[in-house]
Coordinates of C-alpha atoms in Angstrom, one line a residue:
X8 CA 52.0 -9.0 38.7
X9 CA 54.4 -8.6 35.8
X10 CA 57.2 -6.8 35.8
X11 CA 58.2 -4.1 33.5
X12 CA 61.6 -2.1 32.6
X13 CA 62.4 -1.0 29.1
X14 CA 63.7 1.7 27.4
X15 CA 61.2 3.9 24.6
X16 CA 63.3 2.4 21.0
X17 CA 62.7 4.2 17.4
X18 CA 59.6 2.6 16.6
X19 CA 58.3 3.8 20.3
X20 CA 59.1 7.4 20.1
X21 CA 56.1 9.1 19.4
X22 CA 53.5 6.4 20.2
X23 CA 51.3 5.9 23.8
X24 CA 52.6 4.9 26.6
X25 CA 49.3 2.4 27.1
X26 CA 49.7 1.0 23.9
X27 CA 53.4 0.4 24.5
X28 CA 53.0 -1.0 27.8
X29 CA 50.2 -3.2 26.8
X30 CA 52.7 -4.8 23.6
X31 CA 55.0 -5.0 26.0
X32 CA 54.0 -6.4 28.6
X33 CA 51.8 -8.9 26.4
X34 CA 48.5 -7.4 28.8
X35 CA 45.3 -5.7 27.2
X36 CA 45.5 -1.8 26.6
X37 CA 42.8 -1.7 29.4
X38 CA 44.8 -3.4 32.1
X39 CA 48.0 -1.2 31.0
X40 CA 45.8 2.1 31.7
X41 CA 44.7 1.0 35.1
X42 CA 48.7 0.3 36.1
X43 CA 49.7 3.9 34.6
X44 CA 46.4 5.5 36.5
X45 CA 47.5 3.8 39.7
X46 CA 51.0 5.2 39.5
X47 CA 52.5 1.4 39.1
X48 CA 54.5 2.5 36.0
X49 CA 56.2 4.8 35.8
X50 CA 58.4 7.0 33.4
X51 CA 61.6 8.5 34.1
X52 CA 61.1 7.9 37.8
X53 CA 56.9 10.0 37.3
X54 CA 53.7 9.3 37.5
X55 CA 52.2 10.3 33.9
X56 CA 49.1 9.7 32.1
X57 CA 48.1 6.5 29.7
X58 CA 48.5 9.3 26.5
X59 CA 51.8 10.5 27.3
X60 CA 53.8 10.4 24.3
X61 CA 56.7 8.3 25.2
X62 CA 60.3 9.9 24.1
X63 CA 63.4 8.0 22.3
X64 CA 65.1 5.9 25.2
X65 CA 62.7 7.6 28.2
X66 CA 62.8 4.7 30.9
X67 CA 59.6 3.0 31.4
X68 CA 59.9 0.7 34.7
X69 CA 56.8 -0.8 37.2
X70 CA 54.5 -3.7 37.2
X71 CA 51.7 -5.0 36.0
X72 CA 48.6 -6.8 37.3
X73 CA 47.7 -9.7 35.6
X74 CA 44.7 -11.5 36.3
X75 CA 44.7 -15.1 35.8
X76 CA 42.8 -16.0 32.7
X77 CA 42.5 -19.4 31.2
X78 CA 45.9 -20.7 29.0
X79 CA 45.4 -22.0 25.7
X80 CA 46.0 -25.7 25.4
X81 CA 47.2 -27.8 22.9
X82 CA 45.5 -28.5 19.6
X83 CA 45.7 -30.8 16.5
X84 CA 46.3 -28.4 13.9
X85 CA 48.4 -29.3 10.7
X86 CA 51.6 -26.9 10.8
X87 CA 54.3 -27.0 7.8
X88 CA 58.2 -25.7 9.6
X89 CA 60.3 -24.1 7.5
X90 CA 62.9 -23.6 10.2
X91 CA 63.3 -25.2 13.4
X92 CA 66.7 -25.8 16.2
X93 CA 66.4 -25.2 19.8
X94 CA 66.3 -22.2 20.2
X95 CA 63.7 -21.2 17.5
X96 CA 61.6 -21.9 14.7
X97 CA 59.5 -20.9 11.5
X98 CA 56.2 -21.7 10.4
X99 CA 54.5 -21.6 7.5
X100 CA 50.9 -20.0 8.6
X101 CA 48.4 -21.1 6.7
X102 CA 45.2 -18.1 5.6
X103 CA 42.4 -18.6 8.2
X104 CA 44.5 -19.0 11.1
X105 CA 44.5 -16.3 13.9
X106 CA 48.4 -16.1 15.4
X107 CA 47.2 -16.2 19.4
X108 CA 44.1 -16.4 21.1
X109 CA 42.2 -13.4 21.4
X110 CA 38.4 -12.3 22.1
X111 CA 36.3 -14.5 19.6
X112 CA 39.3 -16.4 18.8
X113 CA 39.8 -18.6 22.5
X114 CA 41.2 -21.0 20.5
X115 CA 41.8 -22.7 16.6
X116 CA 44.6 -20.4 16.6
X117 CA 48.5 -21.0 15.6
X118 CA 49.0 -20.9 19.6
X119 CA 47.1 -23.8 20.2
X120 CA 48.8 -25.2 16.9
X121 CA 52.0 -24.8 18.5
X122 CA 50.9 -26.4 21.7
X123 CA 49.6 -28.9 19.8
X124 CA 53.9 -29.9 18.7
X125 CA 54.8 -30.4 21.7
X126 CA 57.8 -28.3 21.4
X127 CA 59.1 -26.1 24.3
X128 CA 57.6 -22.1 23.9
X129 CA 58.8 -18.5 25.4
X130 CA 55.8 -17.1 28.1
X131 CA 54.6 -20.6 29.2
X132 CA 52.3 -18.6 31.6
X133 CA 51.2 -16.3 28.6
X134 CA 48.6 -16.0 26.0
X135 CA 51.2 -15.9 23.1
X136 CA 53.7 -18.2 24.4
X137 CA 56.4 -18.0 21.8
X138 CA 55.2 -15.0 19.6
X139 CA 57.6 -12.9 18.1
X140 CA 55.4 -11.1 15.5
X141 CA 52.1 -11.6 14.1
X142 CA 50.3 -11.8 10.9
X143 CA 46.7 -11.4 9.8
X144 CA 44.6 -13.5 9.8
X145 CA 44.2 -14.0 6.2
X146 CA 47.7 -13.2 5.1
X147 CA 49.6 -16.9 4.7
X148 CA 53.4 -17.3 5.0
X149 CA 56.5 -17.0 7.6
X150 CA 56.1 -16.2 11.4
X151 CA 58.8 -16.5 13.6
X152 CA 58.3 -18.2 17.1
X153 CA 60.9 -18.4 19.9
X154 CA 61.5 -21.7 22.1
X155 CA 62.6 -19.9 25.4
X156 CA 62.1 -16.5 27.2
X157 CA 65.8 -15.5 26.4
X158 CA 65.3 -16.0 22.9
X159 CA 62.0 -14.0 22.7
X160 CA 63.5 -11.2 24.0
X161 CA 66.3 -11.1 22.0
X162 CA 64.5 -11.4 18.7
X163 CA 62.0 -8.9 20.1
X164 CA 64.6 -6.4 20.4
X165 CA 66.1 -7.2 16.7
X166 CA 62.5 -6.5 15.3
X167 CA 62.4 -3.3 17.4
X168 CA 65.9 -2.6 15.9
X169 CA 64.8 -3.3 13.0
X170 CA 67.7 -6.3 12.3
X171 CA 65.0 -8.8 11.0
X172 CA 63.9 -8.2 7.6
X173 CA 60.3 -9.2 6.3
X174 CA 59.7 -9.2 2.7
X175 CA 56.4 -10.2 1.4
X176 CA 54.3 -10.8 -2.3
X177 CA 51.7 -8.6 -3.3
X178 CA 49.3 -8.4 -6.1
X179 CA 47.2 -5.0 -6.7
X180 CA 44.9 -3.5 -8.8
X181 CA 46.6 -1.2 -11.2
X182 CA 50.2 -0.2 -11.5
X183 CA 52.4 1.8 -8.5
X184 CA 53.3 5.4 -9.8
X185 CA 57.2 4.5 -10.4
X186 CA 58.9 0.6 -10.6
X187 CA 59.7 1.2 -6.7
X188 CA 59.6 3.4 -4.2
X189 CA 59.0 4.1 -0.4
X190 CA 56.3 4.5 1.6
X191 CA 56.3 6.8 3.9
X192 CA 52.8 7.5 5.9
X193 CA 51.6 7.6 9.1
X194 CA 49.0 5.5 10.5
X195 CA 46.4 5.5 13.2
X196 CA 43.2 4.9 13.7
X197 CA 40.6 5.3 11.3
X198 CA 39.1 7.8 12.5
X199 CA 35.4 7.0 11.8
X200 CA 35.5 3.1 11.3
X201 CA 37.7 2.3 14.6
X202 CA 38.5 -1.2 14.0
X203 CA 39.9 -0.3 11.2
X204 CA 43.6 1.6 10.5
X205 CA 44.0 4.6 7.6
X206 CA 46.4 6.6 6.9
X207 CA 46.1 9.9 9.0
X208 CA 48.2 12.7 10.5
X209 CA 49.5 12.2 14.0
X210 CA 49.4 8.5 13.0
X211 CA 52.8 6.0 14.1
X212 CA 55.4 6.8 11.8
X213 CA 55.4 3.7 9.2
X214 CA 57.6 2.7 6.7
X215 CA 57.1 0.3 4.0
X216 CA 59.4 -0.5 0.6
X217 CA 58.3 -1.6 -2.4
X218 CA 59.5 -3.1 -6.0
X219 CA 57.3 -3.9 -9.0
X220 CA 58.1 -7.5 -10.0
X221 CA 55.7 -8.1 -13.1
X222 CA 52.7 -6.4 -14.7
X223 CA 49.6 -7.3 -16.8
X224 CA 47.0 -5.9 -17.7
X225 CA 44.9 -4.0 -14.7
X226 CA 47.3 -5.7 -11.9
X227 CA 50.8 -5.6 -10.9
X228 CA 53.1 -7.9 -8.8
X229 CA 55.1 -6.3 -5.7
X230 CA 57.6 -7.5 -3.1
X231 CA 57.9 -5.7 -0.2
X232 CA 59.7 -5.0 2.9
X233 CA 58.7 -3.5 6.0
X234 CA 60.8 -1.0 8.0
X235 CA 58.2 -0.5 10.5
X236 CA 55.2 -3.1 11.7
X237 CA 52.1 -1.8 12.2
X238 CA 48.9 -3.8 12.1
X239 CA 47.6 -4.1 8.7
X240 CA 50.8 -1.7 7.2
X241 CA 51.0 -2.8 3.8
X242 CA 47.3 -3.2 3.2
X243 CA 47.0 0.2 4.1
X244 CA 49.9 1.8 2.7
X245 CA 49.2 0.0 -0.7
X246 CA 45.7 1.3 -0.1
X247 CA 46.7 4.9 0.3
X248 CA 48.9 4.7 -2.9
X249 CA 45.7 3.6 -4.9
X250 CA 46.5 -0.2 -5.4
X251 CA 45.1 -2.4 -3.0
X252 CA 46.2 -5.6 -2.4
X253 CA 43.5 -7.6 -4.6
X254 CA 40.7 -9.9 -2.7
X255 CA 40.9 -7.5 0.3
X256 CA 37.5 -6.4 1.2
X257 CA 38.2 -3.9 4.2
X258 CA 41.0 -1.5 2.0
X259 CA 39.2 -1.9 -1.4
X260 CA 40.6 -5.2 -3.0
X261 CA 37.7 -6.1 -3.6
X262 CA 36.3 -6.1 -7.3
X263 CA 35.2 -7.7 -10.2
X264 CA 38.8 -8.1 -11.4
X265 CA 39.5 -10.0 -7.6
X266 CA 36.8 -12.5 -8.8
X267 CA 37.7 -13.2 -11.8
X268 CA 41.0 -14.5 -10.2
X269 CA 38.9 -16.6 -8.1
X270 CA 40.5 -14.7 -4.8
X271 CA 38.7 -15.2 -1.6
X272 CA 41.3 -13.5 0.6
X273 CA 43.9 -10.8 0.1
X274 CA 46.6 -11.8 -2.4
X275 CA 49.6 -11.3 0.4
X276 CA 52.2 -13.6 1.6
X277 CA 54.8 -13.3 3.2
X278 CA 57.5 -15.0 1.3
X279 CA 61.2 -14.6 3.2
X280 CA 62.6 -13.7 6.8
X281 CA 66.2 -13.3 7.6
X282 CA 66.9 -12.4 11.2
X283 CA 70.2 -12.6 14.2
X284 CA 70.1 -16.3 15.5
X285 CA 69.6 -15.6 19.5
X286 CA 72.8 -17.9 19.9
X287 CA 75.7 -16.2 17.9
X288 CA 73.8 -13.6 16.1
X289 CA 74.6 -15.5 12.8
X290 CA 71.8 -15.0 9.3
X291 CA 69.1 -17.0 9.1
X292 CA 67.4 -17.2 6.0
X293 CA 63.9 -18.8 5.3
X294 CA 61.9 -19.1 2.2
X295 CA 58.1 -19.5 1.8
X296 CA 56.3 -20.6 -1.7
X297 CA 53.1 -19.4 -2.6
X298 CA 50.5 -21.4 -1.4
X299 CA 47.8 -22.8 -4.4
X300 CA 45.4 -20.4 -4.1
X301 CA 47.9 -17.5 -4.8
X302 CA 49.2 -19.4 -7.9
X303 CA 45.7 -20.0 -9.4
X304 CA 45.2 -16.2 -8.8
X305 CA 48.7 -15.5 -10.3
X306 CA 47.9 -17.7 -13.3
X307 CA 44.9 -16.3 -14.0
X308 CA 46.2 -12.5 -13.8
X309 CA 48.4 -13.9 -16.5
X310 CA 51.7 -13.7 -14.7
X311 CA 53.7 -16.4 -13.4
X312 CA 55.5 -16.7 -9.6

C-alpha cells in the first residue's frame, strides 16, 4: 500500500481526482480509480467518484495498492551532469531518451541511466526513483532529479508552487503575432486522436510565456517559460498559435521547410532551470547548450544561437 495525504494546490484545482492521485502517488490512473471506487481515498473526510473535480486546498488523504512490479535496474547509458551535490542533480537529456520506464519503454530510459551512476535516488521502491519532472521523449536539455525522498518532495512542491522556473528554445514556422506574449489556453484531451493533447474547453488551465529572439525568413526563434506543466504544453500551445515547433510531426512541424534544416526531431530544448536548493532554499542556476543537431538546424535557418 502507499500512502496518501495532500492538499488540492493551483495547478490541481479544477483537474480529476484520478489523475491527481495517480501523479501523485506515482501509480497508473487505473490503480488510482480502483482506490477512489473502493472508498480508500478519500476527500474531505468522503467517499467521491474518480471524476470529481478536486477544489483549491480540499484534503485528499488514503492509500493506495501497489502491486509489485519489476524495478528498473541499472544501465550503461552515457549521461552529461550539469549540476550535481548531495542532495540533487541535473542532467543533460539527450533526444531519444524516455525519462522513466513505462509500457514499451521497460527500460533504455534516463531511469535506468541513472541507476546506471551509481548515485543515491528518491523512491528506491519506485518506477521513477528520483524524478522531479519529465521531458519528451524527443525534446533534449535539463531535468532535474532528487537524491533522497525529502528532497523530491520538496522540489515537488516548488514545481507545484511554481518556484522553479523552466525556460526553453524554440524554433517555428512563421512569425508569433506580437515580439512576446502569453499563452493562455486550456488543454485536454484531443478529443478525437486520444493519445494526443489539443487545445480544448474544459481543458487544465495552462500557461506558457513566450519572447521572439531572432527571425528569418519563414521561421522565428523563441524562449520560453512555463507557468504551468502539462504534457506536451508548448508544442501545443505553439501549435494553437499557428507556429509549430519545426520537425514536430504530431502538432504540424513537419514540412518541407523542417527538411531543408535537416530536422529529424522537434527543434526544442530546454536550455535553463533555476529552482530552491532542498537545503537552504538558496538559487540554483543551470545552463544547457544546444546540442549539434539544433545548431546545424539554426545555421541552416540562417540564424545563429
Amino acid at each position: 500500500m502507499r500512502d496518501v495525504s495532500f492538499s488540492a494546490g493551483e495547478d490541481e484545482a479544477g483537474a480529476r481526482l484520478d489523475v491527481v492521485l495517480a501523479k501523485r502517488a506515482a501509480v497508473t490512473r487505473g490503480l488510482a480509480q480502483i482506490a477512489i471506487k473502493d472508498g480508500a481515498v478519500t476527500v474531505g473526510g468522503r467517499a467521491v467518484r474518480p471524476s470529481h473535480r478536486l477544489e483549491l486546498g480540499e484534503e485528499v488523504r488514503g492509500s493506495v495498492d501497489v502491486p509489485t512490479v519489476e524495478l528498473p535496474q541499472g544501465e550503461a547509458i552515457d549521461l552529461v551532469l550539469r549540476y550535481e551535490d548531495d542532495r540533487v542533480l541535473v542532467v543533460s537529456k539527450p533526444p531519444g531518451l524516455v525519462t522513466h520506464p513505462a509500457r514499451g519503454h521497460e527500460s533504455g530510459t534516463l531511469v535506468n541511466a541513472l541507476l546506471g551512476l551509481g548515485v543515491p535516488l528518491a523512491g528506491a521502491t519506485s518506477i521513477r526513483p528520483g524524478i522531479v519532472h519529465r521531458l519528451d521523449k524527443d525534446t533534449s536539455g535539463l531535468l532535474l532529479v532528487a537524491k533522497d525522498d525529502a528532497a523530491q518532495a520538496y522540489l515537488v512542491d516548488a514545481l507545484r508552487e511554481r518556484r522553479i522556473e523552466r525556460r526553453y528554445v524554440a524554433l517555428v514556422r512563421g512569425r508569433p503575432p506580437a515580439d512576446s506574449g502569453t499563452i493562455e489556453a486550456p488543454i485536454g484531451r484531443h478529443p478525437v486522436k486520444r493519445r494526443l493533447f489539443a487545445v480544448v474547453a474544459g481543458g487544465r488551465p495552462s500557461v506558457t510565456h513566450y519572447e521572439v529572439r531572432q527571425v528569418a525568413d519563414r521561421v522565428s526563434l523563441l524562449d520560453l517559460k512555463l507557468e504551468t506543466g502539462r504534457t506536451h504544453q508548448i508544442r501545443v500551445h505553439l501549435a494553437h498559435l499557428g507556429n509549430p515547433v519545426l520537425g514536430d510531426r504530431v502538432y504540424g512541424g513537419v514540412s518541407e521547410l523542417s527538411r531543408e534544416l535537416g530536422l529529424t526531431r522537434p527543434f526544442l530544448h530546454a536550455r535553463s532551470l533555476r529552482f530552491p536548493h532542498p537545503d537552504d532554499g538558496r538559487e540554483i542556476a543551470v545552463e544547457d547548450e544546444l546540442p549539434d543537431d539544433l545548431e546545424e538546424g539554426l545555421a541552416r535557418a540562417g540564424l545563429g544561437g
